[in-house]
Amino acid sequence: GLLLWRMMPRAPRRTGHSPRLRHLASLLGRHPVILAACLYALLLMVANDIIFIVYGDWMEASFGLNLGALGLAAGVIGGSEIAGELSAGWAVDRFGKRPVVIRMGLLGGLSYALLPFISSSLPAALMMLAITFYCFEVTIVGAIPLLTELAPQARGVAMSAVVAASALGRALGAWLGPEIWAWGGIRANGLISAVLAVLAILVLIRWVHEADAPHQEEEGENYAPTH
């Protein structure tokens, strides 16, 4: 934080009034696409964390892995996430934001559904885990340039709301994952994650669309009182 504070250029001091909760609620009401983006992020995060929070228990129960082997599995997941982050920008630039996010999101939903049935061998399970988290990472990172252009005149509010929804989704997934695991095992976790991931993509297809034309109004000007 100190390094960023020293290196980043100083923003001009804004004039006008600070945003109030009532005005922020009004802003969200004028841009329902922000709420749709929040729902997309929340569903996707819940879907991923329902699996992420229990994959260690699943692999230990299915393959009898010790702590060191579970560390190897975590390394595979970390590597697939890094690969997803690095390739997301290239894929979005080459094939477009929406096609990449939609296709990788649907592929990720399919991998969630198939994951519980790939328990015959450890290499197959590790490969499916890598595919699952790779698809998730591309879906998340690839959506960032799309989400920043949903409401250009309220970009800060939009991204803050999406980040908050993502954090809420992770909290819900971390809470629900073990409960689902205790109730129905990894098959229940995988199928519920698949359903939530597909719902997230359907929300994106139906309601999450970029603004038709960039708006020149600065976000800070929206906070000034109107008469």
GROMACS .gro file of C-alpha atoms in nm:
model
  227
    1GLY     CA    1   0.000   0.000   0.000
    2LEU     CA    2   0.284   0.240   0.081
    3LEU     CA    3   0.453   0.161  -0.251
    4LEU     CA    4   0.133   0.229  -0.447
    5TRP     CA    5   0.076   0.552  -0.254
    6ARG     CA    6   0.421   0.673  -0.358
    7MET     CA    7   0.412   0.557  -0.722
    8MET     CA    8   0.058   0.625  -0.841
    9PRO     CA    9  -0.018   0.974  -0.977
   10ARG     CA   10  -0.223   1.197  -0.754
   11ALA     CA   11  -0.583   1.237  -0.858
   12PRO     CA   12  -0.724   1.591  -0.878
   13ARG     CA   13  -0.926   1.686  -0.575
   14ARG     CA   14  -1.295   1.655  -0.654
   15THR     CA   15  -1.536   1.934  -0.596
   16GLY     CA   16  -1.893   1.880  -0.491
   17HIS     CA   17  -2.054   1.669  -0.223
   18SER     CA   18  -1.957   1.324  -0.111
   19PRO     CA   19  -2.193   1.043  -0.211
   20ARG     CA   20  -2.469   0.950   0.029
   21LEU     CA   21  -2.632   0.614   0.067
   22ARG     CA   22  -2.959   0.747  -0.069
   23HIS     CA   23  -2.787   0.882  -0.375
   24LEU     CA   24  -2.594   0.558  -0.424
   25ALA     CA   25  -2.922   0.366  -0.408
   26SER     CA   26  -3.064   0.604  -0.668
   27LEU     CA   27  -2.758   0.547  -0.885
   28LEU     CA   28  -2.802   0.171  -0.867
   29GLY     CA   29  -3.169   0.216  -0.954
   30ARG     CA   30  -3.076   0.411  -1.268
   31HIS     CA   31  -2.827   0.143  -1.367
   32PRO     CA   32  -2.982  -0.198  -1.298
   33VAL     CA   33  -2.702  -0.353  -1.501
   34ILE     CA   34  -2.481  -0.301  -1.194
   35LEU     CA   35  -2.713  -0.518  -0.985
   36ALA     CA   36  -2.710  -0.783  -1.259
   37ALA     CA   37  -2.329  -0.777  -1.258
   38CYS     CA   38  -2.332  -0.819  -0.881
   39LEU     CA   39  -2.561  -1.121  -0.912
   40TYR     CA   40  -2.331  -1.267  -1.177
   41ALA     CA   41  -2.023  -1.225  -0.956
   42LEU     CA   42  -2.200  -1.358  -0.646
   43LEU     CA   43  -2.329  -1.674  -0.818
   44LEU     CA   44  -1.993  -1.747  -0.978
   45MET     CA   45  -1.804  -1.707  -0.650
   46VAL     CA   46  -2.049  -1.923  -0.457
   47ALA     CA   47  -2.021  -2.193  -0.724
   48ASN     CA   48  -1.642  -2.196  -0.708
   49ASP     CA   49  -1.604  -2.186  -0.331
   50ILE     CA   50  -1.854  -2.465  -0.275
   51ILE     CA   51  -1.594  -2.686  -0.447
   52PHE     CA   52  -1.280  -2.507  -0.333
   53ILE     CA   53  -1.363  -2.537   0.036
   54VAL     CA   54  -1.409  -2.917   0.027
   55TYR     CA   55  -1.175  -3.045  -0.245
   56GLY     CA   56  -0.913  -3.134   0.016
   57ASP     CA   57  -1.158  -3.348   0.212
   58TRP     CA   58  -1.275  -3.511  -0.112
   59MET     CA   59  -0.924  -3.601  -0.226
   60GLU     CA   60  -0.825  -3.725   0.118
   61ALA     CA   61  -1.136  -3.944   0.141
   62SER     CA   62  -1.113  -4.073  -0.218
   63PHE     CA   63  -0.738  -4.125  -0.252
   64GLY     CA   64  -0.608  -4.129   0.105
   65LEU     CA   65  -0.373  -3.838   0.043
   66ASN     CA   66  -0.144  -3.718   0.317
   67LEU     CA   67  -0.069  -3.354   0.388
   68GLY     CA   68   0.220  -3.341   0.140
   69ALA     CA   69   0.012  -3.483  -0.142
   70LEU     CA   70  -0.265  -3.235  -0.066
   71GLY     CA   71  -0.002  -2.964  -0.099
   72LEU     CA   72   0.074  -3.098  -0.446
   73ALA     CA   73  -0.295  -3.072  -0.533
   74ALA     CA   74  -0.298  -2.713  -0.407
   75GLY     CA   75   0.004  -2.644  -0.627
   76VAL     CA   76  -0.177  -2.782  -0.930
   77ILE     CA   77  -0.473  -2.554  -0.855
   78GLY     CA   78  -0.246  -2.253  -0.805
   79GLY     CA   79  -0.069  -2.322  -1.132
   80SER     CA   80  -0.394  -2.354  -1.323
   81GLU     CA   81  -0.517  -2.025  -1.174
   82ILE     CA   82  -0.197  -1.846  -1.278
   83ALA     CA   83  -0.230  -1.993  -1.627
   84GLY     CA   84  -0.590  -1.872  -1.642
   85GLU     CA   85  -0.494  -1.521  -1.536
   86LEU     CA   86  -0.211  -1.502  -1.789
   87SER     CA   87  -0.415  -1.635  -2.081
   88ALA     CA   88  -0.737  -1.443  -2.006
   89GLY     CA   89  -0.607  -1.115  -2.148
   90TRP     CA   90  -0.477  -1.279  -2.464
   91ALA     CA   91  -0.802  -1.471  -2.518
   92VAL     CA   92  -1.020  -1.164  -2.461
   93ASP     CA   93  -0.816  -0.955  -2.704
   94ARG     CA   94  -0.823  -1.226  -2.968
   95PHE     CA   95  -1.177  -1.364  -2.940
   96GLY     CA   96  -1.373  -1.091  -2.758
   97LYS     CA   97  -1.486  -1.040  -2.402
   98ARG     CA   98  -1.833  -1.190  -2.406
   99PRO     CA   99  -1.753  -1.501  -2.616
  100VAL     CA  100  -1.457  -1.592  -2.394
  101VAL     CA  101  -1.640  -1.535  -2.065
  102ILE     CA  102  -1.956  -1.716  -2.174
  103ARG     CA  103  -1.783  -2.019  -2.321
  104MET     CA  104  -1.532  -2.060  -2.041
  105GLY     CA  105  -1.807  -2.010  -1.784
  106LEU     CA  106  -2.018  -2.285  -1.940
  107LEU     CA  107  -1.714  -2.511  -1.968
  108GLY     CA  108  -1.643  -2.443  -1.602
  109GLY     CA  109  -2.000  -2.539  -1.512
  110LEU     CA  110  -1.957  -2.865  -1.701
  111SER     CA  111  -1.630  -2.936  -1.519
  112TYR     CA  112  -1.802  -2.880  -1.183
  113ALA     CA  113  -2.064  -3.139  -1.279
  114LEU     CA  114  -1.805  -3.392  -1.401
  115LEU     CA  115  -1.560  -3.349  -1.114
  116PRO     CA  116  -1.737  -3.583  -0.868
  117PHE     CA  117  -1.735  -3.864  -1.122
  118ILE     CA  118  -1.360  -3.844  -1.187
  119SER     CA  119  -1.251  -4.030  -0.877
  120SER     CA  120  -1.113  -4.347  -1.034
  121SER     CA  121  -0.755  -4.219  -1.043
  122LEU     CA  122  -0.558  -3.941  -0.881
  123PRO     CA  123  -0.406  -3.805  -1.208
  124ALA     CA  124  -0.754  -3.776  -1.363
  125ALA     CA  125  -0.885  -3.597  -1.054
  126LEU     CA  126  -0.591  -3.355  -1.054
  127MET     CA  127  -0.639  -3.287  -1.425
  128MET     CA  128  -1.009  -3.214  -1.376
  129LEU     CA  129  -0.931  -2.984  -1.083
  130ALA     CA  130  -0.682  -2.796  -1.300
  131ILE     CA  131  -0.939  -2.757  -1.579
  132THR     CA  132  -1.205  -2.646  -1.332
  133PHE     CA  133  -1.001  -2.370  -1.172
  134TYR     CA  134  -0.848  -2.263  -1.503
  135CYS     CA  135  -1.196  -2.206  -1.647
  136PHE     CA  136  -1.303  -2.019  -1.335
  137GLU     CA  137  -1.002  -1.788  -1.345
  138VAL     CA  138  -1.047  -1.705  -1.713
  139THR     CA  139  -1.416  -1.637  -1.651
  140ILE     CA  140  -1.340  -1.399  -1.365
  141VAL     CA  141  -1.040  -1.217  -1.512
  142GLY     CA  142  -1.186  -1.206  -1.863
  143ALA     CA  143  -1.498  -1.038  -1.729
  144ILE     CA  144  -1.311  -0.743  -1.575
  145PRO     CA  145  -1.288  -0.535  -1.898
  146LEU     CA  146  -1.654  -0.611  -1.959
  147LEU     CA  147  -1.767  -0.508  -1.610
  148THR     CA  148  -1.572  -0.181  -1.618
  149GLU     CA  149  -1.775  -0.062  -1.917
  150LEU     CA  150  -2.124  -0.143  -1.792
  151ALA     CA  151  -2.189   0.209  -1.663
  152PRO     CA  152  -1.893   0.435  -1.751
  153GLN     CA  153  -2.043   0.729  -1.565
  154ALA     CA  154  -2.059   0.520  -1.247
  155ARG     CA  155  -1.756   0.299  -1.294
  156GLY     CA  156  -1.630   0.331  -0.938
  157VAL     CA  157  -1.967   0.244  -0.788
  158ALA     CA  158  -2.009  -0.046  -1.029
  159MET     CA  159  -1.674  -0.206  -0.957
  160SER     CA  160  -1.704  -0.149  -0.583
  161ALA     CA  161  -2.042  -0.319  -0.583
  162VAL     CA  162  -1.912  -0.612  -0.789
  163VAL     CA  163  -1.613  -0.660  -0.558
  164ALA     CA  164  -1.844  -0.652  -0.256
  165ALA     CA  165  -2.075  -0.908  -0.420
  166SER     CA  166  -1.774  -1.129  -0.496
  167ALA     CA  167  -1.662  -1.117  -0.133
  168LEU     CA  168  -2.014  -1.203  -0.019
  169GLY     CA  169  -2.019  -1.493  -0.266
  170ARG     CA  170  -1.694  -1.632  -0.129
  171ALA     CA  171  -1.826  -1.608   0.225
  172LEU     CA  172  -2.149  -1.785   0.129
  173GLY     CA  173  -1.960  -2.054  -0.062
  174ALA     CA  174  -1.724  -2.116   0.230
  175TRP     CA  175  -2.027  -2.154   0.459
  176LEU     CA  176  -2.240  -2.366   0.226
  177GLY     CA  177  -1.965  -2.594   0.094
  178PRO     CA  178  -1.913  -2.803   0.410
  179GLU     CA  179  -2.289  -2.815   0.475
  180ILE     CA  180  -2.353  -2.955   0.127
  181TRP     CA  181  -2.060  -3.193   0.163
  182ALA     CA  182  -2.202  -3.333   0.490
  183TRP     CA  183  -2.545  -3.368   0.329
  184GLY     CA  184  -2.468  -3.519  -0.010
  185GLY     CA  185  -2.095  -3.558  -0.058
  186ILE     CA  186  -1.888  -3.431  -0.347
  187ARG     CA  187  -2.159  -3.514  -0.601
  188ALA     CA  188  -2.395  -3.267  -0.437
  189ASN     CA  189  -2.122  -3.004  -0.423
  190GLY     CA  190  -2.034  -3.054  -0.789
  191LEU     CA  191  -2.389  -3.051  -0.920
  192ILE     CA  192  -2.493  -2.747  -0.716
  193SER     CA  193  -2.178  -2.563  -0.827
  194ALA     CA  194  -2.258  -2.650  -1.188
  195VAL     CA  195  -2.612  -2.516  -1.159
  196LEU     CA  196  -2.494  -2.191  -0.997
  197ALA     CA  197  -2.221  -2.140  -1.257
  198VAL     CA  198  -2.465  -2.186  -1.544
  199LEU     CA  199  -2.711  -1.947  -1.376
  200ALA     CA  200  -2.431  -1.689  -1.350
  201ILE     CA  201  -2.362  -1.717  -1.723
  202LEU     CA  202  -2.733  -1.691  -1.804
  203VAL     CA  203  -2.750  -1.370  -1.597
  204LEU     CA  204  -2.451  -1.240  -1.793
  205ILE     CA  205  -2.609  -1.328  -2.128
  206ARG     CA  206  -2.949  -1.183  -2.044
  207TRP     CA  207  -2.880  -0.872  -1.837
  208VAL     CA  208  -2.510  -0.782  -1.824
  209HIS     CA  209  -2.439  -0.565  -2.129
  210GLU     CA  210  -2.199  -0.279  -2.183
  211ALA     CA  211  -2.325   0.074  -2.230
  212ASP     CA  212  -2.408   0.153  -2.593
  213ALA     CA  213  -2.187   0.460  -2.593
  214PRO     CA  214  -1.931   0.595  -2.349
  215HIS     CA  215  -2.068   0.863  -2.121
  216GLN     CA  216  -1.850   1.167  -2.080
  217GLU     CA  217  -1.988   1.265  -1.743
  218GLU     CA  218  -1.746   1.209  -1.460
  219GLU     CA  219  -1.861   0.989  -1.178
  220GLY     CA  220  -1.792   1.265  -0.927
  221GLU     CA  221  -2.038   1.491  -1.104
  222ASN     CA  222  -2.314   1.241  -1.032
  223TYR     CA  223  -2.265   1.308  -0.665
  224ALA     CA  224  -2.341   1.675  -0.692
  225PRO     CA  225  -2.695   1.760  -0.582
  226THR     CA  226  -2.945   1.815  -0.862
  227HIS     CA  227  -3.225   2.070  -0.858
   0.00000   0.00000   0.00000
